[in-house]
């Protein structure tokens, strides 16, 4: 274990990022306290109020799975033990772009089809048994406690949700892992620090999920895990249809105000509009398990803390509190895991992490996923954000990659490895890959995917037709 850096570290937030941070801190601090507003013990593997979007399908990308497996050996085995489906990302998860399903390919990467509450419960159960780690539940975080000269954070002010007096919990190090609702920008401003520059991509995404009871009469998955007709600028409606441990789930997505209704009839009509008929046919006559849930996500936000000239010692930020990703791309949990590895790297030096150095390294591991998701969203003309030359080039090239991946297993595998954060986006730009995308057998029609034999590629919809589509089947305000 070695010499401890300090006596007490406090983590604000007990979700994925918070528990991964606590796991890292437990090797370097005598005590680690995780504070959360919810009653996490009572929540167990169920939903909790602070994360209403947990009802929707979540995916743990391969890079995130690898990190969690390294920190908590036996993760996949534990998931299998509670009935979570596990399979290869390239052969049991079927990606579709513009109606064309990717060629099947073995990637060697494990898709763990656990919903977010199950993953959170696993992380809590494994983290809280570590020496010195404790959980303070049902507690509101009121604000930060700073030194007299405000150069250091020395604790947090909290109050029990059931009332009682406000109190100060002192700490050598405080980490904000409170997620999308992070109040760090305001707290730091109140202490005299500048707000971090923000980068936004505004897409006005809505995702709506309905769960169904299995077995299904028209089951397109069998022993596979998911069918993912991905939204594109040509057809900006998407879906994730997945087989989970105890049910089937269908999440429907729309952008720029287009959203799937929550009533069964409207939900099914939206599903029927997708370019792959298998999704609608699977759930058309299926028994609904619970009411549909809908959640609006207005924008991705990246806070560039690495650009600040001043920042208080004893305070770090991780996960969605630093960068909020479009959930469609399933990057959030994995980037939180990458952030935990950055934290671990700095703790391994045996001294308290220096915020400026930590944030530079956090920015480094955030760059690739942010660039990929932002570029994909900015491919939609109506989405607002900064379009660079690189973004425009990516949005000319990536549709070609996706089209060829429908017939070429090697291109499909390369694409899946990239979006799984195993390989960098630059791997798709290697001369050998560019040649295969532009001139290879998949591009020339020499390879054919039987799964697409009866499905014509989706043509780009005229603007008037898109507008009309957005007006149809939308719920009343």
mmCIF file of C-alpha atoms in Angstrom, residues 144-155 172 174 188 190-193 309-316 355:
data_model
loop_
_atom_site.group_PDB
_atom_site.id
_atom_site.type_symbol
_atom_site.label_atom_id
_atom_site.label_comp_id
_atom_site.label_asym_id
_atom_site.label_seq_id
_atom_site.Cartn_x
_atom_site.Cartn_y
_atom_site.Cartn_z
ATOM 1 C CA UNK A 144 -17.239 24.047 -0.685
ATOM 2 C CA UNK A 145 -15.220 25.083 2.355
ATOM 3 C CA UNK A 146 -12.088 27.041 1.463
ATOM 4 C CA UNK A 147 -9.017 28.211 3.321
ATOM 5 C CA UNK A 148 -8.945 31.803 4.537
ATOM 6 C CA UNK A 149 -7.061 32.976 1.448
ATOM 7 C CA UNK A 150 -9.269 30.786 -0.789
ATOM 8 C CA UNK A 151 -6.245 29.119 -2.369
ATOM 9 C CA UNK A 152 -7.241 25.642 -1.165
ATOM 10 C CA UNK A 153 -10.427 23.645 -0.694
ATOM 11 C CA UNK A 154 -10.378 22.199 2.818
ATOM 12 C CA UNK A 155 -13.761 20.485 2.943
ATOM 13 C CA UNK A 172 -7.302 16.916 2.357
ATOM 14 C CA UNK A 174 -12.237 16.857 -2.542
ATOM 15 C CA UNK A 188 -15.512 28.319 -7.959
ATOM 16 C CA UNK A 190 -18.138 32.418 -5.699
ATOM 17 C CA UNK A 191 -14.589 31.867 -4.433
ATOM 18 C CA UNK A 192 -13.165 34.354 -6.921
ATOM 19 C CA UNK A 193 -12.064 31.984 -9.687
ATOM 20 C CA UNK A 309 -4.734 30.046 -15.018
ATOM 21 C CA UNK A 310 -5.830 29.731 -11.382
ATOM 22 C CA UNK A 311 -7.457 26.816 -9.602
ATOM 23 C CA UNK A 312 -7.629 25.947 -5.891
ATOM 24 C CA UNK A 313 -5.441 23.196 -4.494
ATOM 25 C CA UNK A 314 -7.171 20.196 -2.960
ATOM 26 C CA UNK A 315 -9.975 20.074 -5.533
ATOM 27 C CA UNK A 316 -10.428 17.996 -8.698
ATOM 28 C CA UNK A 355 -4.870 20.434 -10.439
#
